[in-house]
Amino acid sequence: MLQAVLWRSCRLSPWGAPIHRLLGCRTAATAAVPAPNPKPDVPHTKIFINNEWHDAVSKKTFPTVDPSTGEVICQVAEGDKADVDKAVKAAKEAFQFGSPWRRMDASQRGKLLNRLADLVERDRAYLASLETLDNGKPYSIAYLVDLDMVVKHLRYYAGWADKCHGKTIPLDGDFFTYTRHEPVGVCGQIIPWNFPLLMQAWKLGPALATGNVVVMKLAEQTPLTGLYMASLVKEAGFPPGVVNVIPGYGHTAGAAISSHMDVDKVAFTGSTEVGHLIQKAAAESNLKRVTLELGGKSPNIIMSDADMEWAVEQAHSALFFNQGQCCCAGSRTFVQEDIYHEFVERSVERAKQRVVGNPFDFKTEQGPQVDEAQYKKILGLIGTGKKEGAKLLCGGNPATDRGYFIQPTVFGDVQDNMTIAREEIFGPVMQILKFKTIEEVIHRANDTKYGLAAAIFTRDIDKANYISQSLRAGTVWINCYNVFGSQTPFGGYKLSGQGREGGEYGVTPYMEVKTVTIKVPQKNS
């Protein structure tokens, strides 16, 4: 996902040409990544409440599946409303005024987050293996990118723990006025399946740094690493009830969190359709605070003066990274007409070279889609693209007879009104569109209900600045793509969500500002 990490990793990767292309680097690699364990143990499959493991109240379980084979890995406790009620009760008790968590020094909260990061580093190879088994992403990426960013994010917000504070305010009259930044309270957090560990860290970091308590629902497709992280939360020393983790389905456990009268805030990453439901449930219950990071159909604009080789590789990564399962994927590649044909030819050749296969193999660039539902949805949209007149240039079919693998697919001659140019495919399907002028591409790039990300490739800094200011998107990359860091905010315009995660902006949604005014005998400057 994160090109900044990938560039740094170029110096570390030992796997030859395919991984070099994947990491976008041209340098030799030297240091080794630990060998994966394709069959990691799964020690935790229950619900985590109050630092203890529980069966679901209903005693129900659901299967989690290896997307490389379609076979069941194990059964996991299926949390629902009754389990959410238990978790919220535990969280409320942990948040009681005068509780150990509320009385803990802010600097100590930071130490606990750093300790959690230490434990993730200790178990990094195991967590990467488990992520690959349950999610299907290549182990090399899980280890070098996802786990690297998990650690960095936890450490970044550990640093914020004792730096969130109020101000004194020179109110007129004989008064002393100050503000306090206080935790919101019980935070419901609902995370997606495409980056399970990373999204868990994105949510936990700012919430815990600011002193909140958490009830988290894991994606039903990928619950295993999130449950293991819960065990590390306990090992790190967080008090009981501060973090509670529930595997379960969105329409039951997720809906219960969104509508719960004792949940003070909900944060969700996922589809725009579900985001609507969460916003509605929050409004109809207790007007809980809401942050949403939702879908996208991000434009990637290639100007005729761009570095062709770099632009082709970056556009390829922008779309195909993580099997195309990125909310900010560069899924509308706009190419200026005088370089269109060369760009298309090079992009097709690059897609044909992409290595699809066993995600535990270091040579693999693309693993399976996360589950059968996504697999069928993507193949269906490929079929729609062909029916509506887009030109299929490569791919378009299953890549294997077993598992949920899809060939890297490229469409040319795509028009703005086609379904594949409007809907979020969330798979390895590249759509290339032609444009003539800057004003034309700005209009077309903005002609979408989404506004999550965008990119521009050009050697002209004036063009880059002009276009970047015109695009209605929360993140704009220039001559790069998927460059993320814990220090930078991420979020969308329009139906791509509200609020920001990451950076200083990421702590704001987890704090309430209280004004305190004291009558004093006399105020002096």
Coordinates of C-alpha atoms in Angstrom, one line a residue:
M1 CA 0.0 0.0 0.0
L2 CA 2.6 2.4 1.1
Q3 CA 5.1 3.5 -1.5
A4 CA 7.2 5.3 1.0
V5 CA 7.8 2.1 2.9
L6 CA 8.3 0.2 -0.3
W7 CA 11.0 2.6 -1.5
R8 CA 12.8 2.1 1.8
S9 CA 12.3 -1.6 1.5
C10 CA 14.0 -1.7 -1.9
R11 CA 17.3 -1.8 -0.1
L12 CA 16.2 -4.8 1.9
S13 CA 14.4 -7.1 -0.5
P14 CA 16.3 -10.2 -1.6
W15 CA 13.8 -11.6 -4.2
G16 CA 14.9 -10.6 -7.6
A17 CA 13.1 -8.8 -10.5
P18 CA 9.5 -9.4 -9.6
I19 CA 9.8 -7.9 -6.1
H20 CA 11.9 -5.1 -7.5
R21 CA 9.1 -4.1 -9.8
L22 CA 6.6 -4.5 -7.0
L23 CA 8.6 -2.2 -4.8
G24 CA 9.2 0.3 -7.5
C25 CA 13.0 0.3 -7.1
R26 CA 16.0 -0.3 -9.3
T27 CA 18.7 -1.1 -6.7
A28 CA 20.0 -4.5 -5.6
A29 CA 18.7 -5.9 -2.4
T30 CA 20.7 -7.5 0.3
A31 CA 19.1 -8.2 3.6
A32 CA 16.7 -11.1 4.2
V33 CA 13.1 -11.2 5.4
P34 CA 12.3 -14.2 7.7
A35 CA 10.8 -17.2 6.0
P36 CA 7.1 -17.4 6.4
N37 CA 5.1 -20.1 8.1
P38 CA 2.4 -21.1 5.7
K39 CA 0.5 -23.0 8.5
P40 CA 0.7 -20.7 11.5
D41 CA -1.0 -21.7 14.7
V42 CA -4.3 -20.0 15.5
P43 CA -4.4 -19.6 19.3
H44 CA -7.3 -17.1 19.5
T45 CA -10.8 -17.6 18.0
K46 CA -13.1 -16.3 20.7
I47 CA -14.4 -12.8 21.7
F48 CA -12.1 -10.6 23.8
I49 CA -13.9 -8.7 26.5
N50 CA -12.3 -7.3 29.8
N51 CA -9.0 -8.9 28.9
E52 CA -10.6 -12.3 28.9
W53 CA -11.7 -14.7 26.1
H54 CA -15.4 -15.5 25.8
D55 CA -17.6 -17.7 23.6
A56 CA -20.4 -15.8 21.9
V57 CA -23.5 -15.5 24.1
S58 CA -25.3 -17.4 21.3
K59 CA -22.5 -20.0 21.2
K60 CA -22.5 -19.5 17.4
T61 CA -19.4 -19.6 15.3
F62 CA -18.6 -18.9 11.7
P63 CA -15.8 -20.1 9.4
T64 CA -12.9 -18.0 8.3
V65 CA -11.5 -19.2 4.9
D66 CA -8.1 -19.3 3.3
P67 CA -8.7 -17.4 0.0
S68 CA -5.8 -19.2 -1.7
T69 CA -7.6 -22.5 -1.5
G70 CA -11.2 -21.8 -0.4
E71 CA -10.7 -24.1 2.5
V72 CA -11.8 -23.3 6.1
I73 CA -9.0 -22.3 8.4
C74 CA -11.0 -22.6 11.6
Q75 CA -14.2 -21.6 13.3
V76 CA -14.4 -18.2 15.1
A77 CA -16.9 -17.0 17.7
E78 CA -19.7 -15.1 16.1
G79 CA -20.4 -12.0 18.1
D80 CA -23.7 -10.2 17.9
K81 CA -25.8 -7.6 19.8
A82 CA -25.6 -9.5 23.1
D83 CA -21.8 -9.6 22.9
V84 CA -21.6 -5.9 22.0
D85 CA -23.7 -5.2 25.1
K86 CA -21.2 -7.1 27.2
A87 CA -18.3 -5.3 25.6
V88 CA -19.8 -1.9 26.0
K89 CA -20.6 -2.5 29.6
A90 CA -16.9 -3.5 30.2
A91 CA -15.7 -0.5 28.3
K92 CA -18.0 1.8 30.4
E93 CA -16.7 0.4 33.6
A94 CA -13.1 0.9 32.4
F95 CA -13.9 4.5 31.6
Q96 CA -15.5 5.3 35.0
F97 CA -14.3 8.5 36.6
G98 CA -11.5 7.5 39.0
S99 CA -10.8 4.2 37.2
P100 CA -7.1 3.1 36.7
W101 CA -7.4 4.0 33.0
R102 CA -8.8 7.5 33.7
R103 CA -6.2 8.2 36.4
M104 CA -3.3 6.9 34.4
D105 CA -0.7 9.6 33.4
A106 CA -0.9 10.5 29.7
S107 CA 2.8 9.6 29.4
Q108 CA 2.0 6.1 30.7
R109 CA -0.6 5.6 28.0
G110 CA 2.2 6.4 25.5
K111 CA 4.4 3.8 27.2
L112 CA 1.7 1.2 26.8
L113 CA 1.3 1.9 23.1
N114 CA 5.1 1.7 22.7
R115 CA 5.0 -1.6 24.5
L116 CA 2.3 -2.9 22.2
A117 CA 4.5 -1.8 19.3
D118 CA 7.4 -3.7 20.8
L119 CA 5.3 -6.9 21.0
V120 CA 4.2 -6.5 17.3
E121 CA 7.8 -6.2 16.3
R122 CA 8.6 -9.3 18.3
D123 CA 5.8 -11.3 16.6
R124 CA 6.2 -9.6 13.2
A125 CA 6.9 -12.7 11.1
Y126 CA 4.1 -14.6 12.8
L127 CA 1.6 -11.8 12.3
A128 CA 2.6 -11.4 8.6
S129 CA 2.1 -15.2 8.1
L130 CA -1.3 -15.2 9.8
E131 CA -2.3 -12.1 7.7
T132 CA -1.3 -13.8 4.5
L133 CA -3.2 -17.0 5.4
D134 CA -6.4 -15.2 6.3
N135 CA -6.3 -12.3 3.8
G136 CA -4.3 -13.7 0.9
K137 CA -1.9 -10.7 0.5
P138 CA 1.7 -11.7 -0.4
Y139 CA 3.7 -12.4 2.8
S140 CA 6.5 -10.1 1.6
I141 CA 4.1 -7.2 1.5
A142 CA 2.5 -8.1 4.8
Y143 CA 5.9 -8.2 6.5
L144 CA 7.6 -5.2 4.8
V145 CA 4.6 -2.9 4.5
D146 CA 1.6 -3.7 6.7
L147 CA 3.6 -4.7 9.8
D148 CA 6.1 -1.9 9.3
M149 CA 3.3 0.6 9.2
V150 CA 1.5 -0.9 12.2
V151 CA 4.5 -0.4 14.4
K152 CA 5.1 3.1 13.1
H153 CA 1.5 4.1 13.7
L154 CA 1.4 2.8 17.2
R155 CA 4.7 4.6 18.0
Y156 CA 3.6 7.8 16.4
Y157 CA 0.4 8.0 18.5
A158 CA 2.3 6.9 21.6
G159 CA 4.2 10.2 21.1
W160 CA 1.0 12.1 21.0
A161 CA -0.4 10.8 24.3
D162 CA 1.1 13.6 26.5
K163 CA 0.9 16.3 23.9
C164 CA -2.9 16.7 23.6
H165 CA -3.8 19.6 25.9
G166 CA -5.9 22.7 26.1
K167 CA -5.2 26.4 26.3
T168 CA -5.7 29.3 28.7
I169 CA -7.9 32.0 27.2
P170 CA -7.9 35.7 28.0
L171 CA -11.6 36.1 28.6
D172 CA -12.8 39.6 29.3
G173 CA -13.4 40.4 33.0
D174 CA -12.1 38.9 36.3
F175 CA -12.1 35.4 35.1
F176 CA -9.6 32.6 34.5
T177 CA -10.6 30.4 31.6
Y178 CA -9.0 27.3 30.2
T179 CA -9.9 24.4 28.0
R180 CA -9.4 20.7 28.6
H181 CA -9.1 18.1 25.9
E182 CA -11.0 15.1 27.3
P183 CA -11.6 11.6 25.8
V184 CA -14.9 11.1 24.0
G185 CA -15.6 7.9 25.9
V186 CA -16.7 4.5 24.5
C187 CA -15.5 4.3 20.9
G188 CA -17.0 1.8 18.5
Q189 CA -14.5 0.9 15.8
I190 CA -15.4 -1.2 12.7
I191 CA -12.5 -2.2 10.5
P192 CA -12.3 -3.7 7.0
W193 CA -10.7 -6.8 5.6
N194 CA -8.2 -5.3 3.1
F195 CA -5.6 -4.2 5.6
P196 CA -6.8 -5.8 8.8
L197 CA -3.8 -5.2 11.1
L198 CA -3.0 -1.8 9.7
M199 CA -6.6 -0.5 10.0
Q200 CA -6.7 -1.9 13.6
A201 CA -3.6 0.2 14.4
W202 CA -5.1 3.2 12.6
K203 CA -8.1 3.0 14.9
L204 CA -6.5 2.0 18.2
G205 CA -3.6 4.4 18.1
P206 CA -5.4 7.8 18.4
A207 CA -8.2 6.4 20.5
L208 CA -5.9 5.0 23.2
A209 CA -3.5 7.9 23.1
T210 CA -6.3 10.2 24.0
G211 CA -7.6 8.0 26.8
N212 CA -10.7 6.5 25.2
V213 CA -12.0 2.9 25.6
V214 CA -12.7 0.8 22.5
V215 CA -15.2 -1.8 21.3
M216 CA -13.9 -3.0 18.0
K217 CA -15.6 -5.2 15.4
L218 CA -13.3 -7.1 13.1
A219 CA -14.2 -7.9 9.5
E220 CA -15.8 -11.4 9.3
Q221 CA -13.5 -12.3 6.4
T222 CA -10.3 -11.6 8.3
P223 CA -10.6 -11.9 12.1
L224 CA -7.5 -13.9 13.0
T225 CA -4.8 -11.2 13.3
G226 CA -7.1 -8.8 15.1
L227 CA -7.8 -11.4 17.7
Y228 CA -4.1 -12.1 18.2
M229 CA -3.5 -8.4 18.5
A230 CA -6.0 -8.4 21.3
S231 CA -3.8 -10.8 23.2
L232 CA -0.9 -8.4 22.8
V233 CA -3.0 -5.6 24.2
K234 CA -3.4 -7.6 27.4
E235 CA 0.3 -8.6 27.4
A236 CA 1.3 -4.9 27.0
G237 CA -0.5 -4.1 30.2
F238 CA -3.7 -2.2 29.2
P239 CA -6.3 -2.4 32.0
P240 CA -9.3 -4.7 31.5
G241 CA -12.1 -3.3 29.5
V242 CA -10.0 -0.6 27.7
V243 CA -9.9 -2.7 24.5
N244 CA -12.6 -5.2 23.6
V245 CA -12.5 -7.0 20.3
I246 CA -15.5 -8.8 18.6
P247 CA -15.4 -10.9 15.5
G248 CA -18.8 -10.9 13.8
Y249 CA -21.0 -9.7 10.9
G250 CA -21.8 -6.2 10.0
H251 CA -25.6 -6.5 10.0
T252 CA -25.5 -7.8 13.6
A253 CA -22.4 -6.8 15.6
G254 CA -21.7 -3.8 13.5
A255 CA -25.2 -2.6 13.5
A256 CA -25.4 -3.0 17.3
I257 CA -22.3 -0.8 17.8
S258 CA -23.6 1.9 15.5
S259 CA -27.0 2.1 17.2
H260 CA -25.8 1.5 20.8
M261 CA -27.0 4.3 23.2
D262 CA -23.8 3.9 25.3
V263 CA -21.3 4.2 22.5
D264 CA -20.1 7.8 22.2
K265 CA -18.3 7.6 18.9
V266 CA -18.1 5.2 15.9
A267 CA -15.3 5.1 13.4
F268 CA -15.7 3.0 10.3
T269 CA -13.6 2.1 7.3
G270 CA -15.4 0.3 4.5
S271 CA -17.9 0.8 1.7
T272 CA -20.0 3.9 1.1
E273 CA -23.2 1.9 1.3
V274 CA -22.4 0.7 4.8
G275 CA -21.2 4.2 5.7
H276 CA -24.7 5.5 5.0
L277 CA -26.2 2.9 7.3
I278 CA -23.8 3.7 10.1
Q279 CA -24.4 7.5 9.8
K280 CA -28.2 6.9 9.9
A281 CA -27.9 4.6 13.0
A282 CA -25.7 7.1 14.8
A283 CA -28.2 9.9 14.1
E284 CA -31.3 7.8 15.1
S285 CA -29.7 6.6 18.4
N286 CA -27.7 9.1 20.5
L287 CA -26.1 11.3 17.8
K288 CA -22.8 9.7 18.4
R289 CA -19.8 11.2 16.8
V290 CA -18.9 9.6 13.4
T291 CA -15.8 9.4 11.3
L292 CA -16.0 7.5 8.0
E293 CA -13.3 6.5 5.5
L294 CA -15.3 5.1 2.6
G295 CA -15.0 4.1 -1.1
G296 CA -13.2 5.8 -4.0
K297 CA -12.8 5.9 -7.7
S298 CA -9.6 7.8 -7.8
P299 CA -8.3 9.6 -10.9
N300 CA -4.7 9.1 -11.9
I301 CA -3.8 11.7 -14.5
I302 CA -0.8 11.1 -16.8
M303 CA 0.2 14.2 -18.7
S304 CA 2.1 13.9 -22.0
D305 CA 5.3 15.3 -20.4
A306 CA 5.4 12.6 -17.7
D307 CA 8.4 10.2 -17.3
M308 CA 6.8 7.4 -19.2
E309 CA 8.6 4.4 -17.6
W310 CA 8.0 5.8 -14.1
A311 CA 4.4 6.7 -14.8
V312 CA 3.6 3.2 -16.2
E313 CA 5.1 1.5 -13.2
Q314 CA 3.4 3.8 -10.7
A315 CA 0.0 3.6 -12.4
H316 CA 0.4 -0.2 -12.4
S317 CA 1.1 -0.2 -8.6
A318 CA -1.6 2.4 -8.0
L319 CA -4.2 -0.1 -9.3
F320 CA -2.9 -3.6 -8.8
F321 CA -1.4 -3.2 -5.3
N322 CA -3.0 -5.4 -2.7
Q323 CA -4.9 -7.3 -5.5
G324 CA -6.6 -4.0 -6.3
Q325 CA -8.3 -4.1 -2.9
C326 CA -7.5 -0.5 -1.9
C327 CA -10.1 2.2 -1.3
C328 CA -7.7 4.8 -2.8
A329 CA -6.7 2.7 -5.8
G330 CA -5.9 4.7 -9.0
S331 CA -8.9 3.1 -10.7
R332 CA -9.4 5.7 -13.4
T333 CA -6.2 6.2 -15.3
F334 CA -6.5 9.3 -17.5
V335 CA -3.8 9.5 -20.2
Q336 CA -3.2 12.5 -22.5
E337 CA -4.0 11.6 -26.1
D338 CA -0.5 12.0 -27.6
I339 CA 1.0 9.4 -25.4
Y340 CA -2.1 7.2 -24.9
H341 CA -1.2 4.4 -27.2
E342 CA 2.4 4.0 -25.9
F343 CA 1.2 4.1 -22.4
V344 CA -1.5 1.5 -23.0
E345 CA 1.0 -0.8 -24.7
R346 CA 3.4 -0.6 -21.9
S347 CA 0.7 -1.0 -19.2
V348 CA -0.6 -4.2 -20.9
E349 CA 2.9 -5.6 -21.1
R350 CA 3.5 -4.8 -17.4
A351 CA 0.2 -6.4 -16.4
K352 CA 1.1 -9.6 -18.4
Q353 CA 4.3 -9.8 -16.5
R354 CA 2.7 -9.6 -13.1
V355 CA 3.3 -12.7 -11.0
V356 CA 0.0 -14.2 -9.6
G357 CA 0.2 -17.2 -7.3
N358 CA 1.0 -18.6 -3.9
P359 CA 1.1 -15.5 -1.5
F360 CA 3.8 -17.2 0.6
D361 CA 6.2 -17.4 -2.4
F362 CA 8.6 -14.4 -2.4
K363 CA 8.2 -14.1 -6.2
T364 CA 4.5 -13.5 -6.0
E365 CA 3.2 -10.0 -6.7
Q366 CA -0.5 -10.8 -6.5
G367 CA -2.4 -13.2 -4.3
P368 CA -6.1 -14.1 -4.3
Q369 CA -9.1 -11.8 -3.7
V370 CA -10.3 -12.0 -0.1
D371 CA -13.3 -14.2 -0.6
E372 CA -15.7 -15.8 -3.1
A373 CA -18.1 -12.9 -3.0
Q374 CA -15.5 -10.4 -4.0
Y375 CA -14.1 -12.8 -6.6
K376 CA -17.5 -13.2 -8.2
K377 CA -18.3 -9.5 -8.0
I378 CA -15.1 -8.6 -9.8
L379 CA -15.5 -11.1 -12.6
G380 CA -19.1 -9.9 -13.0
L381 CA -17.9 -6.3 -13.5
I382 CA -15.3 -7.4 -16.0
G383 CA -18.1 -9.0 -17.9
T384 CA -20.1 -5.8 -17.7
G385 CA -17.1 -3.8 -19.0
K386 CA -16.9 -6.1 -22.1
K387 CA -20.7 -5.8 -22.7
E388 CA -20.6 -2.0 -22.5
G389 CA -17.9 -1.7 -25.1
A390 CA -14.6 -1.3 -23.2
K391 CA -11.7 -3.0 -25.0
L392 CA -10.3 -5.9 -23.0
L393 CA -6.6 -5.8 -23.6
C394 CA -5.4 -8.6 -21.3
G395 CA -6.7 -10.8 -18.5
G396 CA -10.3 -10.9 -17.6
N397 CA -10.5 -14.5 -16.3
P398 CA -9.8 -16.6 -13.3
A399 CA -6.0 -17.1 -12.9
T400 CA -6.2 -20.6 -11.3
D401 CA -8.6 -23.5 -10.9
R402 CA -8.4 -23.2 -7.1
G403 CA -8.8 -20.3 -4.8
Y404 CA -10.0 -16.7 -5.6
F405 CA -7.2 -15.6 -8.1
I406 CA -8.0 -13.3 -11.0
Q407 CA -5.8 -12.4 -13.9
P408 CA -4.4 -8.9 -14.0
T409 CA -6.9 -7.2 -16.3
V410 CA -6.5 -4.0 -18.4
F411 CA -9.3 -2.3 -20.3
G412 CA -8.7 0.4 -22.9
D413 CA -11.1 2.7 -24.7
V414 CA -13.0 3.2 -21.4
Q415 CA -15.7 5.9 -21.4
D416 CA -16.8 7.9 -18.4
N417 CA -20.4 6.6 -18.5
M418 CA -19.4 2.9 -18.4
T419 CA -20.1 1.0 -15.2
I420 CA -16.4 0.1 -14.7
A421 CA -15.6 3.8 -14.8
R422 CA -18.2 4.7 -12.2
E423 CA -18.3 1.9 -9.7
E424 CA -15.6 0.8 -7.3
I425 CA -14.4 -2.6 -8.5
F426 CA -12.0 -3.3 -5.7
G427 CA -10.0 -5.8 -7.8
P428 CA -7.1 -6.1 -10.3
V429 CA -8.9 -4.4 -13.1
M430 CA -7.2 -1.3 -14.7
Q431 CA -9.3 1.2 -16.7
I432 CA -7.5 3.5 -19.1
L433 CA -9.2 6.6 -20.4
K434 CA -8.0 9.2 -23.0
F435 CA -8.1 13.0 -22.6
K436 CA -7.0 16.0 -24.5
T437 CA -6.7 19.1 -22.3
I438 CA -6.1 20.0 -18.7
E439 CA -9.5 21.6 -18.2
E440 CA -11.2 18.5 -19.7
V441 CA -9.4 16.1 -17.4
I442 CA -10.1 18.2 -14.3
H443 CA -13.8 18.2 -15.1
R444 CA -13.9 14.5 -15.8
A445 CA -11.7 13.6 -12.8
N446 CA -14.1 15.5 -10.5
D447 CA -17.2 14.0 -12.2
T448 CA -17.7 11.3 -9.5
K449 CA -19.5 10.9 -6.2
Y450 CA -16.2 10.0 -4.6
G451 CA -13.3 12.1 -3.5
L452 CA -10.8 10.0 -1.7
A453 CA -7.5 10.4 -3.6
A454 CA -6.0 11.5 -6.9
A455 CA -2.6 11.7 -8.6
I456 CA -0.9 13.7 -11.3
F457 CA 2.2 12.7 -13.3
T458 CA 4.0 15.6 -15.0
R459 CA 7.4 17.3 -15.2
D460 CA 5.7 20.7 -15.1
I461 CA 5.3 22.0 -11.5
D462 CA 2.9 24.7 -12.6
K463 CA 0.6 22.1 -14.1
A464 CA 1.0 19.9 -11.0
N465 CA 0.0 22.7 -8.6
Y466 CA -2.9 23.9 -10.8
I467 CA -4.4 20.5 -11.2
S468 CA -3.8 19.5 -7.6
Q469 CA -5.7 22.6 -6.4
S470 CA -8.6 21.8 -8.7
L471 CA -9.2 18.2 -7.7
R472 CA -11.9 17.4 -5.1
A473 CA -10.0 14.8 -3.2
G474 CA -8.6 14.4 0.3
T475 CA -5.2 13.3 -0.9
V476 CA -3.4 14.3 -4.1
W477 CA -0.1 12.7 -5.1
I478 CA 2.3 14.3 -7.6
N479 CA 4.7 12.0 -9.5
C480 CA 4.0 9.2 -7.0
Y481 CA 1.2 7.1 -5.6
N482 CA 0.2 5.4 -2.4
V483 CA 2.7 7.4 -0.4
F484 CA 1.5 7.2 3.2
G485 CA 2.9 7.9 6.6
S486 CA 1.6 8.0 10.2
Q487 CA 2.3 11.7 10.2
T488 CA -0.1 12.6 7.3
P489 CA -4.0 12.8 7.5
F490 CA -6.1 10.6 5.2
G491 CA -9.8 10.9 4.4
G492 CA -12.2 11.9 1.7
Y493 CA -14.4 14.5 0.1
K494 CA -18.0 13.8 -0.9
L495 CA -19.2 10.2 -0.5
S496 CA -15.6 9.1 0.4
G497 CA -16.3 9.9 4.0
Q498 CA -15.9 12.5 6.7
G499 CA -13.1 13.2 9.2
R500 CA -9.4 12.3 8.9
E501 CA -7.2 9.5 10.2
G502 CA -3.5 9.9 10.7
G503 CA -1.3 12.7 11.8
E504 CA -2.3 15.4 14.3
Y505 CA -5.7 15.6 12.5
G506 CA -6.3 12.0 13.5
V507 CA -6.5 12.7 17.3
T508 CA -9.1 15.5 17.0
P509 CA -12.1 13.2 16.5
Y510 CA -11.3 11.3 19.7
M511 CA -11.3 14.4 22.0
E512 CA -14.0 16.6 23.5
V513 CA -13.1 20.2 24.3
K514 CA -14.3 21.5 27.6
T515 CA -14.3 25.1 28.6
V516 CA -13.7 25.9 32.3
T517 CA -14.2 29.5 33.6
I518 CA -13.4 30.5 37.1
K519 CA -14.4 33.7 38.8
V520 CA -11.2 35.3 40.4
P521 CA -10.9 38.4 42.6
Q522 CA -8.8 40.2 40.2
K523 CA -7.2 39.4 36.8
N524 CA -3.9 40.9 35.8
S525 CA -2.0 40.6 32.5

